[in-house]
Tab-separated table of C-alpha atoms in Angstrom:
chain	number	residue	atom	x	y	z
B	1	SER	CA	-6.063	14.433	3.337
B	2	GLN	CA	-2.764	12.886	2.414
B	3	GLN	CA	-0.799	11.696	5.425
B	4	GLY	CA	2.654	11.086	3.991
B	5	GLU	CA	4.752	12.841	1.426
B	6	GLU	CA	8.020	11.497	0.124
B	7	ASP	CA	10.933	13.563	-1.024
B	8	PRO	CA	12.375	13.524	-3.603
B	9	GLN	CA	9.714	12.418	-6.082
B	10	ALA	CA	12.398	10.868	-8.268
B	11	LEU	CA	16.019	9.885	-7.677
B	12	SER	CA	18.629	8.586	-10.130
B	13	ILE	CA	21.948	7.180	-8.927
B	14	GLN	CA	24.735	4.849	-10.040
B	15	GLU	CA	25.152	1.331	-8.704
B	16	GLY	CA	27.158	1.311	-5.509
B	17	GLU	CA	25.954	4.721	-4.374
B	18	ASN	CA	23.647	5.247	-1.416
B	19	ALA	CA	20.034	6.349	-1.888
B	20	THR	CA	18.216	8.412	0.710
B	21	MET	CA	14.483	9.037	0.660
B	22	ASN	CA	12.548	11.162	3.107
B	23	CYS	CA	8.982	11.046	4.323
B	24	SER	CA	6.950	13.592	6.244
B	25	TYR	CA	3.599	12.978	7.881
B	26	LYS	CA	0.983	14.973	9.742
B	27	THR	CA	-0.611	13.161	12.660
B	28	SER	CA	0.497	11.083	15.659
B	29	ILE	CA	1.312	7.537	14.635
B	30	ASN	CA	1.641	4.027	16.021
B	31	ASN	CA	4.292	3.103	13.510
B	32	LEU	CA	5.724	4.006	10.128
B	33	GLN	CA	6.419	1.498	7.393
B	34	TRP	CA	8.315	1.510	4.109
B	35	TYR	CA	7.197	-0.423	1.066
B	36	ARG	CA	8.640	-1.060	-2.354
B	37	GLN	CA	6.710	-1.418	-5.615
B	38	ASN	CA	8.070	-2.669	-8.893
B	39	SER	CA	6.323	-1.241	-11.917
B	40	GLY	CA	2.622	-2.110	-11.992
B	41	ARG	CA	2.914	-4.731	-9.278
B	42	GLY	CA	1.834	-5.031	-5.669
B	43	LEU	CA	3.699	-3.450	-2.798
B	44	VAL	CA	6.227	-5.350	-0.737
B	45	HIS	CA	6.742	-4.564	2.929
B	46	LEU	CA	10.357	-3.627	3.680
B	47	ILE	CA	10.596	-2.436	7.260
B	48	LEU	CA	8.486	-1.135	10.152
B	49	ILE	CA	9.602	1.292	12.820
B	50	ARG	CA	7.526	1.903	15.920
B	51	SER	CA	6.837	5.372	17.269
B	52	ASN	CA	9.120	4.771	20.265
B	53	GLU	CA	12.054	3.718	18.066
B	54	ARG	CA	14.524	6.102	16.463
B	55	GLU	CA	16.478	3.873	14.098
B	56	LYS	CA	16.174	0.419	12.602
B	57	HIS	CA	18.291	-1.681	10.257
B	58	SER	CA	17.479	-4.520	7.916
B	59	GLY	CA	20.251	-5.691	5.611
B	60	ARG	CA	21.179	-2.729	3.393
B	61	LEU	CA	18.228	-0.690	4.669
B	62	ARG	CA	18.409	1.856	7.451
B	63	VAL	CA	15.318	3.711	8.625
B	64	THR	CA	15.215	6.642	11.020
B	65	LEU	CA	12.196	8.217	12.669
B	66	ASP	CA	11.922	11.655	14.248
B	67	THR	CA	8.500	11.982	15.820
B	68	SER	CA	9.159	15.556	16.926
B	69	LYS	CA	9.614	16.553	13.276
B	70	LYS	CA	7.100	13.998	12.009
B	71	SER	CA	9.604	12.695	9.518
B	72	SER	CA	11.402	9.522	8.528
B	73	SER	CA	14.181	8.597	6.165
B	74	LEU	CA	15.039	5.415	4.298
B	75	LEU	CA	18.661	4.824	3.361
B	76	ILE	CA	19.607	2.088	0.908
B	77	THR	CA	23.335	1.487	1.000
B	78	ALA	CA	25.454	0.136	-1.856
B	79	SER	CA	22.532	0.282	-4.278
B	80	ARG	CA	22.047	-2.250	-7.058
B	81	ALA	CA	20.224	-2.036	-10.382
B	82	ALA	CA	17.651	-4.420	-8.888
B	83	ASP	CA	16.754	-1.744	-6.315
B	84	THR	CA	15.087	0.227	-9.114
B	85	ALA	CA	11.476	0.642	-7.983
B	86	SER	CA	9.089	3.063	-6.296
B	87	TYR	CA	9.373	3.389	-2.538
B	88	PHE	CA	6.481	4.427	-0.325
B	89	CYS	CA	6.229	5.351	3.295
B	90	ALA	CA	3.016	4.502	5.096
B	91	THR	CA	1.833	5.598	8.481
B	92	ALA	CA	-0.531	3.927	10.895
B	93	PRO	CA	-2.268	6.843	12.620
B	94	TYR	CA	-2.573	6.523	16.361
B	95	ASN	CA	-5.262	4.106	17.532
B	96	THR	CA	-6.095	2.828	14.056
B	97	ASP	CA	-4.929	-0.165	12.098
B	98	LYS	CA	-5.277	1.391	8.648
B	99	LEU	CA	-2.259	2.468	6.647
B	100	ILE	CA	-2.094	5.770	4.833
B	101	PHE	CA	0.443	5.914	2.016
B	102	GLY	CA	2.522	8.737	0.684
B	103	THR	CA	3.122	9.685	-2.916
B	104	GLY	CA	6.280	7.627	-3.335
B	105	THR	CA	9.831	8.128	-4.568
B	106	ARG	CA	10.810	6.620	-7.912
B	107	LEU	CA	14.361	5.310	-7.625
B	108	GLN	CA	16.393	4.513	-10.723
B	109	VAL	CA	19.738	2.781	-10.201
B	110	PHE	CA	21.955	2.691	-13.286
B	111	PRO	CA	24.440	-0.175	-13.760
K	1	GLU	CA	3.699	-15.225	-4.773
K	2	THR	CA	3.033	-13.204	-1.625
K	3	GLY	CA	0.229	-15.265	-0.116
K	4	VAL	CA	-2.401	-12.786	-1.313
K	5	THR	CA	-3.857	-13.736	-4.695
K	6	GLN	CA	-5.857	-11.339	-6.830
K	7	THR	CA	-7.855	-12.269	-9.916
K	8	PRO	CA	-8.104	-11.306	-12.658
K	9	ARG	CA	-4.745	-9.635	-13.292
K	10	HIS	CA	-6.196	-7.486	-16.048
K	11	LEU	CA	-9.791	-6.456	-16.741
K	12	VAL	CA	-11.304	-4.336	-19.477
K	13	MET	CA	-14.954	-3.467	-19.028
K	14	GLY	CA	-17.519	-1.194	-20.547
K	15	MET	CA	-19.321	1.402	-18.475
K	16	THR	CA	-22.524	-0.657	-18.429
K	17	ASN	CA	-20.885	-3.940	-17.424
K	18	LYS	CA	-20.906	-5.640	-14.047
K	19	LYS	CA	-17.754	-7.412	-12.962
K	20	SER	CA	-16.097	-8.545	-9.749
K	21	LEU	CA	-12.534	-8.510	-8.473
K	22	LYS	CA	-11.467	-11.311	-6.176
K	23	CYS	CA	-8.862	-11.419	-3.445
K	24	GLU	CA	-7.848	-14.486	-1.458
K	25	GLN	CA	-5.380	-14.950	1.375
K	26	HIS	CA	-4.453	-18.009	3.393
K	27	LEU	CA	-2.038	-16.308	5.756
K	28	GLY	CA	-4.397	-16.468	8.699
K	29	HIS	CA	-4.796	-12.700	8.654
K	30	ASN	CA	-7.993	-11.208	10.038
K	31	ALA	CA	-7.995	-7.842	8.282
K	32	MET	CA	-8.318	-7.190	4.562
K	33	TYR	CA	-8.201	-3.997	2.538
K	34	TRP	CA	-8.937	-2.586	-0.894
K	35	TYR	CA	-6.721	0.198	-2.233
K	36	LYS	CA	-6.936	2.099	-5.510
K	37	GLN	CA	-3.762	3.275	-7.218
K	38	SER	CA	-4.133	5.818	-10.007
K	39	ALA	CA	-1.313	7.364	-11.991
K	40	LYS	CA	0.497	10.143	-10.112
K	41	LYS	CA	-1.735	9.876	-7.049
K	42	PRO	CA	-1.109	8.287	-3.649
K	43	LEU	CA	-2.662	4.944	-2.896
K	44	GLU	CA	-6.216	5.534	-1.786
K	45	LEU	CA	-7.681	3.375	0.939
K	46	MET	CA	-11.164	2.283	-0.132
K	47	PHE	CA	-12.442	-0.318	2.309
K	48	VAL	CA	-11.283	-2.073	5.468
K	49	TYR	CA	-12.621	-5.347	6.824
K	50	ASN	CA	-11.740	-6.705	10.253
K	51	PHE	CA	-12.990	-10.177	11.113
K	52	LYS	CA	-15.344	-9.986	8.080
K	53	GLU	CA	-16.929	-6.754	9.275
K	54	GLN	CA	-16.532	-3.563	7.294
K	55	THR	CA	-14.898	-0.971	9.525
K	56	GLU	CA	-13.995	1.656	6.969
K	57	ASN	CA	-15.628	3.030	3.857
K	58	ASN	CA	-13.502	5.902	2.705
K	59	SER	CA	-16.272	7.824	0.909
K	60	VAL	CA	-16.198	5.397	-1.984
K	61	PRO	CA	-18.937	5.774	-4.637
K	62	SER	CA	-21.673	3.164	-4.476
K	63	ARG	CA	-20.704	1.804	-7.896
K	64	PHE	CA	-18.001	-0.034	-5.898
K	65	SER	CA	-19.494	-2.644	-3.599
K	66	PRO	CA	-17.262	-4.774	-1.361
K	67	GLU	CA	-18.098	-8.182	0.009
K	68	CYS	CA	-16.233	-10.232	2.590
K	69	PRO	CA	-17.878	-13.655	3.022
K	70	ASN	CA	-15.107	-14.924	5.326
K	71	SER	CA	-11.771	-13.739	6.621
K	72	SER	CA	-9.906	-15.336	3.681
K	73	HIS	CA	-11.859	-13.843	0.783
K	74	LEU	CA	-12.649	-10.326	-0.303
K	75	PHE	CA	-14.522	-9.191	-3.384
K	76	LEU	CA	-15.035	-5.851	-5.048
K	77	HIS	CA	-18.164	-5.761	-7.177
K	78	LEU	CA	-18.138	-3.177	-9.942
K	79	HIS	CA	-21.072	-1.735	-11.878
K	80	THR	CA	-21.655	1.287	-14.094
K	81	LEU	CA	-18.082	2.460	-13.718
K	82	GLN	CA	-16.612	5.603	-15.241
K	83	PRO	CA	-13.414	5.920	-17.277
K	84	GLU	CA	-11.756	7.720	-14.336
K	85	ASP	CA	-12.158	4.513	-12.340
K	86	SER	CA	-9.443	2.949	-14.484
K	87	ALA	CA	-6.612	2.143	-12.087
K	88	LEU	CA	-4.658	-0.607	-10.360
K	89	TYR	CA	-6.775	-2.108	-7.583
K	90	LEU	CA	-4.736	-3.630	-4.806
K	91	CYS	CA	-5.866	-5.982	-2.089
K	92	ALA	CA	-3.910	-6.371	1.133
K	93	SER	CA	-4.198	-8.305	4.359
K	94	SER	CA	-2.735	-8.007	7.830
K	95	GLN	CA	-3.012	-9.383	11.310
K	96	GLU	CA	-5.005	-6.722	13.117
K	97	PHE	CA	-3.157	-4.985	15.932
K	98	PHE	CA	-0.050	-7.059	15.326
K	99	GLU	CA	2.512	-4.591	14.143
K	100	GLY	CA	5.300	-6.942	13.348
K	101	SER	CA	4.824	-7.749	9.699
K	102	GLY	CA	2.936	-4.918	8.031
K	103	TYR	CA	0.575	-5.519	5.164
K	104	THR	CA	0.857	-8.237	2.555
K	105	PHE	CA	-0.286	-7.063	-0.850
K	106	GLY	CA	-1.504	-8.960	-3.867
K	107	SER	CA	-0.191	-8.166	-7.342
K	108	GLY	CA	-3.272	-6.134	-8.175
K	109	THR	CA	-5.918	-6.027	-10.885
K	110	ARG	CA	-5.275	-3.538	-13.680
K	111	LEU	CA	-8.749	-2.227	-14.542
K	112	THR	CA	-9.522	-0.306	-17.706
K	113	VAL	CA	-12.993	1.158	-18.160
K	114	VAL	CA	-13.893	1.935	-21.771
């Protein structure tokens, strides 16, 4: 069964605004990762947060993890048109090395 | 270029054809994966190889046959496919049990079965 679900499914914002995407999952995890995919291309790893971490930053990205609620959020600050893409969360279930992906959020940033 | 190369980029095949998808990585990773991405569905994990050994077969039909001759190369052999097998097939690699860098994906092969 599907491990991760992103919310919202689609998000449209203006350049300069912040974009927040949420992810929920079902089982205990080793870590949670966020990936980006431009249309019809491969996925690019953005950031990884371990199960014992609560928040992590990378440039304009901020990820939070709440293991008690089995949820994570990805915040992109000061968005740019080039941030337009689909964003996926992926979880590594406990004691496995395989990644299970969610359904993704399609982000559209208008200039 | 991510370090994971997939060929071909696009493939159109008839239901009676036999074709192969190729994936190559020279990142020194010891785990490789095949994923299927269909429209409006989550990425589906198909196969996992660790140190050339298959460790996961996610109930994939036998018309898909993986092969991993060494830790740098991964193939997906296709035969007698169905139109619903049309999708983007993504290969990825990682360093097993090293959490730092996540997966590295190739650009995918867009497969159309006619």
